Tab-separated table of C-alpha atoms in Angstrom:
chain	number	residue	atom	x	y	z
A	25	MET	CA	14.809	-25.678	10.098
A	26	LYS	CA	11.030	-24.477	9.751
A	27	ARG	CA	12.466	-21.568	7.876
A	28	LEU	CA	14.775	-23.420	5.865
A	29	PRO	CA	12.234	-25.550	3.525
A	30	LEU	CA	10.322	-22.165	3.109
A	31	ALA	CA	13.113	-20.643	1.817
A	32	ALA	CA	13.980	-23.872	-0.749
A	33	LEU	CA	10.222	-23.260	-1.896
A	34	MET	CA	10.717	-19.260	-2.161
A	35	ALA	CA	14.296	-20.363	-4.672
A	36	VAL	CA	12.241	-22.662	-7.071
A	37	PHE	CA	9.154	-20.641	-7.470
A	38	PHE	CA	11.973	-17.628	-8.266
A	39	LEU	CA	14.243	-19.970	-10.718
A	40	PHE	CA	10.361	-20.451	-11.919
A	41	LEU	CA	9.994	-16.799	-12.345
A	42	LEU	CA	13.108	-16.222	-13.433
A	43	LEU	CA	12.574	-19.002	-16.009
A	44	SER	CA	9.308	-19.405	-17.375
A	45	VAL	CA	7.594	-15.917	-17.154
A	46	SER	CA	10.061	-12.637	-16.987
A	47	VAL	CA	13.238	-10.903	-14.892
A	48	ARG	CA	11.205	-8.264	-14.277
A	49	GLN	CA	8.393	-11.012	-12.864
A	50	SER	CA	10.727	-12.767	-10.561
A	51	ILE	CA	12.424	-9.567	-9.336
A	52	LEU	CA	9.331	-8.249	-8.164
A	53	PHE	CA	8.405	-11.655	-6.222
A	54	LEU	CA	11.671	-10.415	-4.960
A	55	ILE	CA	10.512	-7.816	-4.026
A	56	GLY	CA	7.296	-8.774	-2.822
A	57	ILE	CA	9.562	-10.966	0.128
A	58	GLY	CA	11.378	-8.195	1.160
A	59	MET	CA	8.208	-6.153	2.220
A	60	GLY	CA	6.552	-8.964	4.125
A	61	ALA	CA	9.845	-9.678	5.465
A	62	ALA	CA	10.299	-6.165	6.776
A	63	LEU	CA	6.517	-5.751	7.751
A	64	ALA	CA	6.624	-8.660	9.904
A	65	GLY	CA	10.463	-8.224	11.356
A	66	ALA	CA	9.578	-4.653	12.114
A	67	ARG	CA	6.105	-5.807	13.442
A	68	PHE	CA	5.108	-2.625	10.912
A	69	GLY	CA	1.438	-2.199	11.287
A	70	PHE	CA	-0.051	0.619	9.996
A	71	THR	CA	-3.663	-0.287	11.909
A	72	THR	CA	-1.384	-1.187	15.348
A	73	GLY	CA	0.289	2.586	14.544
A	74	TRP	CA	-3.369	4.223	14.567
A	75	ARG	CA	-4.292	1.863	17.988
A	76	GLN	CA	-1.438	2.152	19.663
A	77	LEU	CA	-1.919	6.724	18.951
A	78	ILE	CA	-6.033	6.763	20.061
A	79	GLU	CA	-5.348	3.559	22.846
A	80	LYS	CA	-2.664	5.011	24.853
A	81	ARG	CA	-1.254	8.490	22.847
A	82	ASP	CA	1.673	6.565	21.620
A	83	PRO	CA	2.466	7.712	18.976
A	84	ARG	CA	5.953	5.922	18.078
A	85	GLY	CA	3.673	3.468	15.329
A	86	VAL	CA	2.333	6.716	13.720
A	87	THR	CA	6.344	8.513	13.745
A	88	GLY	CA	6.892	5.844	11.513
A	89	GLN	CA	4.564	5.756	9.539
A	90	ILE	CA	5.006	9.200	8.686
A	91	ILE	CA	8.662	8.996	8.280
A	92	LEU	CA	7.578	6.053	5.105
A	93	LEU	CA	5.399	8.456	4.159
A	94	ALA	CA	8.013	11.579	3.497
A	95	VAL	CA	10.689	9.133	2.677
A	96	ALA	CA	8.780	6.840	0.204
A	97	ALA	CA	7.618	10.608	-1.667
A	98	ALA	CA	10.989	12.304	-1.919
A	99	LEU	CA	12.385	9.514	-4.192
A	100	ALA	CA	8.875	8.936	-5.740
A	101	ILE	CA	7.491	12.072	-7.086
A	102	PRO	CA	10.961	12.875	-8.410
A	103	LEU	CA	10.567	9.930	-10.473
A	104	LEU	CA	6.860	10.348	-11.363
A	105	SER	CA	7.732	13.724	-12.727
A	106	THR	CA	10.548	12.689	-14.747
A	107	TYR	CA	9.326	9.051	-16.339
A	108	THR	CA	5.907	10.092	-17.885
A	109	GLU	CA	5.652	5.626	-18.152
A	110	LEU	CA	5.878	4.991	-14.587
A	111	GLY	CA	2.020	5.439	-12.881
A	112	ALA	CA	0.732	7.973	-10.032
A	113	ALA	CA	-1.816	5.798	-7.793
A	114	LEU	CA	-4.521	8.317	-8.589
A	115	GLY	CA	-8.110	7.535	-8.287
A	116	PRO	CA	-11.121	9.545	-8.395
A	117	PRO	CA	-12.655	11.405	-4.954
A	118	SER	CA	-15.987	10.190	-4.108
A	119	VAL	CA	-18.585	9.467	-2.673
A	120	SER	CA	-17.738	5.623	-1.936
A	121	LEU	CA	-14.484	6.983	-1.321
A	122	LEU	CA	-15.587	8.013	1.990
A	123	VAL	CA	-17.445	4.885	3.060
A	124	GLY	CA	-15.523	2.686	2.007
A	125	ALA	CA	-12.561	4.424	3.611
A	126	PHE	CA	-14.767	4.331	7.062
A	127	VAL	CA	-15.214	0.482	6.637
A	128	PHE	CA	-12.304	-0.510	5.520
A	129	GLY	CA	-10.590	1.364	9.098
A	130	LEU	CA	-13.383	0.277	10.796
A	131	SER	CA	-12.861	-3.586	9.892
A	132	MET	CA	-9.272	-3.123	9.550
A	133	GLN	CA	-9.884	-2.105	13.569
A	134	ILE	CA	-11.176	-5.141	14.247
A	135	ALA	CA	-9.318	-8.119	11.516
A	136	ASP	CA	-6.030	-6.453	13.480
A	137	GLY	CA	-5.089	-5.974	9.984
A	138	CYS	CA	-5.226	-3.461	6.820
A	139	GLY	CA	-4.356	-5.719	3.441
A	140	SER	CA	-0.557	-5.696	3.857
A	141	GLY	CA	-0.953	-6.958	7.565
A	142	THR	CA	-3.533	-9.566	6.684
A	143	LEU	CA	-0.896	-10.311	3.582
A	144	TYR	CA	2.618	-10.779	6.180
A	145	LYS	CA	0.492	-12.181	9.006
A	146	ALA	CA	-1.240	-14.441	7.409
A	147	GLY	CA	2.095	-15.510	5.981
A	148	LEU	CA	3.283	-16.076	9.692
A	149	GLY	CA	0.833	-18.996	9.957
A	150	ILE	CA	-1.600	-16.474	12.476
A	151	PRO	CA	-5.217	-18.277	11.911
A	152	LEU	CA	-6.912	-14.654	12.575
A	153	ASN	CA	-5.493	-13.305	9.320
A	154	MET	CA	-5.457	-17.227	7.147
A	155	GLY	CA	-9.150	-16.638	8.076
A	156	ILE	CA	-9.358	-13.320	7.224
A	157	LEU	CA	-7.755	-13.499	3.989
A	158	PRO	CA	-9.517	-15.507	1.902
A	159	LEU	CA	-12.658	-13.194	2.944
A	160	PHE	CA	-10.226	-9.943	2.367
A	161	ALA	CA	-10.160	-11.636	-1.499
A	162	LEU	CA	-13.440	-11.941	-1.913
A	163	GLY	CA	-14.181	-8.787	-0.343
A	164	SER	CA	-11.874	-7.039	-3.212
A	165	PHE	CA	-14.081	-9.077	-5.614
A	166	LEU	CA	-17.681	-8.207	-4.598
A	167	GLY	CA	-16.626	-4.510	-3.963
A	168	SER	CA	-15.370	-4.626	-7.997
A	169	VAL	CA	-17.948	-6.136	-9.576
A	170	HIS	CA	-20.536	-2.946	-8.159
A	171	LEU	CA	-18.444	-0.147	-8.548
A	172	GLY	CA	-19.931	1.316	-11.357
A	173	SER	CA	-23.037	2.129	-9.355
A	174	TRP	CA	-20.234	3.251	-6.333
A	175	LEU	CA	-19.107	5.807	-8.877
A	176	GLU	CA	-22.476	7.481	-9.915
A	177	LEU	CA	-22.976	7.688	-6.382
A	178	GLY	CA	-20.855	10.672	-6.979
A	179	GLN	CA	-17.744	11.753	-7.582
A	180	THR	CA	-14.624	13.780	-8.601
A	181	GLU	CA	-11.520	14.178	-11.184
A	182	PRO	CA	-8.616	12.786	-10.354
A	183	ILE	CA	-5.882	15.253	-8.428
A	184	GLY	CA	-2.515	14.390	-9.421
A	185	LEU	CA	-0.073	17.412	-7.315
A	186	VAL	CA	2.842	16.527	-9.666
A	187	ASP	CA	1.381	17.318	-13.360
A	188	ILE	CA	-0.234	20.035	-11.347
A	189	LEU	CA	2.236	21.628	-8.937
A	190	GLY	CA	4.906	19.947	-10.979
A	191	ALA	CA	7.565	17.879	-8.854
A	192	GLU	CA	9.267	20.339	-6.172
A	193	LYS	CA	5.871	22.275	-5.378
A	194	ALA	CA	4.276	18.976	-4.977
A	195	LEU	CA	6.636	17.264	-2.601
A	196	ALA	CA	6.423	20.836	-0.402
A	197	VAL	CA	2.973	20.218	-0.449
A	198	THR	CA	3.351	16.094	0.678
A	199	LEU	CA	6.207	16.954	3.207
A	200	ALA	CA	4.150	19.941	4.823
A	201	GLY	CA	1.246	17.559	5.293
A	202	LEU	CA	2.851	15.464	6.869
A	203	LEU	CA	4.139	18.096	9.402
A	204	LEU	CA	0.903	18.922	9.800
A	205	ALA	CA	-0.545	15.275	10.749
A	206	LEU	CA	3.323	15.381	13.360
A	207	ILE	CA	1.556	18.634	14.836
A	208	ALA	CA	-1.408	16.682	15.433
A	209	VAL	CA	-0.521	13.304	16.983
A	210	ARG	CA	2.322	16.030	19.341
A	211	LEU	CA	-1.217	18.224	20.266
A	212	TRP	CA	-3.036	14.882	20.874
A	213	VAL	CA	-0.081	13.159	22.528
A	214	GLY	CA	1.267	16.084	25.135
A	215	PRO	CA	4.280	16.215	26.077
A	216	ASP	CA	7.005	14.021	27.658
A	217	ARG	CA	6.313	10.856	25.151
A	218	ALA	CA	8.725	8.970	23.278
A	219	TRP	CA	8.611	9.491	19.427
A	220	PHE	CA	11.022	7.016	18.199
A	221	ASP	CA	10.745	2.628	18.331
A	222	ARG	CA	14.035	1.435	16.031
A	223	LYS	CA	12.389	-1.291	14.969
A	224	TRP	CA	9.093	1.614	13.193
A	225	ILE	CA	12.545	3.176	11.961
A	226	TRP	CA	14.397	0.920	10.052
A	227	GLY	CA	10.980	-0.281	8.905
A	228	ALA	CA	10.016	2.308	7.430
A	229	LEU	CA	12.748	3.096	5.750
A	230	ILE	CA	13.394	-0.575	4.555
A	231	LEU	CA	9.952	0.113	3.233
A	232	ALA	CA	10.026	3.197	1.320
A	233	LEU	CA	12.990	1.591	-0.104
A	234	LEU	CA	11.291	-1.360	-1.687
A	235	ALA	CA	8.555	0.171	-2.796
A	236	THR	CA	10.112	2.867	-5.005
A	237	LEU	CA	12.056	-0.180	-6.246
A	238	ASN	CA	8.298	-1.559	-7.279
A	239	LEU	CA	7.624	2.035	-8.718
A	240	ILE	CA	10.645	1.712	-11.072
A	241	ILE	CA	10.194	-2.179	-11.964
A	242	ALA	CA	6.600	-2.764	-11.615
A	243	GLY	CA	5.939	0.885	-13.268
A	244	GLN	CA	3.083	1.340	-10.601
A	245	PRO	CA	3.141	2.208	-6.988
A	246	TRP	CA	2.716	-0.659	-4.036
A	247	GLY	CA	-0.886	-2.447	-3.990
A	248	SER	CA	-2.290	-5.241	-2.283
A	249	TYR	CA	-6.248	-5.771	-3.089
A	250	MET	CA	-5.187	-5.275	-7.249
A	251	ALA	CA	-3.674	-9.103	-6.619
A	252	LEU	CA	-6.141	-10.530	-4.437
A	253	VAL	CA	-8.885	-9.168	-6.966
A	254	CYS	CA	-6.872	-10.962	-9.621
A	255	GLY	CA	-6.589	-14.220	-8.179
A	256	LEU	CA	-10.226	-14.396	-8.985
A	257	PRO	CA	-12.544	-15.484	-11.377
A	258	LYS	CA	-11.774	-13.861	-14.771
A	259	GLN	CA	-14.352	-11.762	-14.310
A	260	SER	CA	-12.430	-10.027	-11.471
A	261	THR	CA	-9.809	-9.337	-13.833
A	262	GLN	CA	-12.458	-7.232	-16.559
A	263	GLN	CA	-13.762	-5.522	-13.312
A	264	THR	CA	-10.781	-4.155	-12.862
A	265	CYS	CA	-9.837	-2.876	-15.936
A	266	LEU	CA	-12.845	-0.560	-14.981
A	267	ILE	CA	-10.696	-0.075	-11.779
A	268	GLN	CA	-8.082	1.116	-13.810
A	269	GLN	CA	-9.863	2.799	-15.736
A	270	ALA	CA	-11.092	5.395	-13.182
A	271	THR	CA	-8.339	5.481	-12.130
A	272	CYS	CA	-6.518	7.261	-14.717
A	273	SER	CA	-9.423	8.556	-15.821
A	274	GLY	CA	-9.027	12.648	-15.478
A	275	ALA	CA	-5.585	12.605	-14.569
A	276	GLY	CA	-4.558	14.872	-17.574
A	277	ARG	CA	-2.205	13.432	-18.916
A	278	GLN	CA	-2.304	9.256	-18.810
A	279	ARG	CA	0.204	8.678	-16.854
A	280	ASN	CA	-0.751	5.026	-16.310
A	281	PRO	CA	-0.113	2.441	-18.504
A	282	PRO	CA	-2.849	0.958	-20.705
A	283	CYS	CA	-5.116	-1.467	-17.925
A	284	ARG	CA	-5.127	-3.968	-20.789
A	285	GLU	CA	-0.978	-4.422	-20.243
A	286	ARG	CA	-1.779	-4.153	-16.649
A	287	VAL	CA	-4.438	-7.038	-15.906
A	288	SER	CA	-2.365	-9.764	-18.498
């Protein structure tokens, strides 16, 4: 019975978006609900998968993540190559990326959730993640404020495999990298381990399909932190624009829509 009021609220908000905003935004809302349902229903978590791999030498979670990446790449790369209005998530490799990745990885293990994990667990009413969510948004905002200073520490031009190699070779390189990751996992866990979990597999497939739909309809890949930044004061959207410009610049032809259109 507790689900009925929530379903009714979502239906009302969907109708509001459909009638007052746009069909596109209403469909993206449904895709977001689907992603949250898949993450929660499959207990699909990037943090959990890696923790299980390191602590218990259990490869099932990471295997599910690799399946998600492989299927999503197989669906998205041909689309990105064919339709130039779709934007790849290209950003400049930088010192700030290395520092941020380390801090984020450390923090998400402590908080028991990455961006998506924090959102769906907060939606389930888990107190820890409900407390973390506003801090996640605040941290994203503060990071956007001084992004320029971080990028000044050193960066290179963004690398888009589709632009450099073409769709077929880009997909082959991506799948080869994922295969190497699986081989490394096999060396770590040893023999006689279960590799597949039914929930992780169907969660990966549903998320890959929904992520592809998000790419087609939104024109850009699935991402969670940008919405958290945009939910804060006006200055955050201006700084977000800098992030978008940073991800657009130097990528051969500009595959992403103009920043002004994406944050409006």
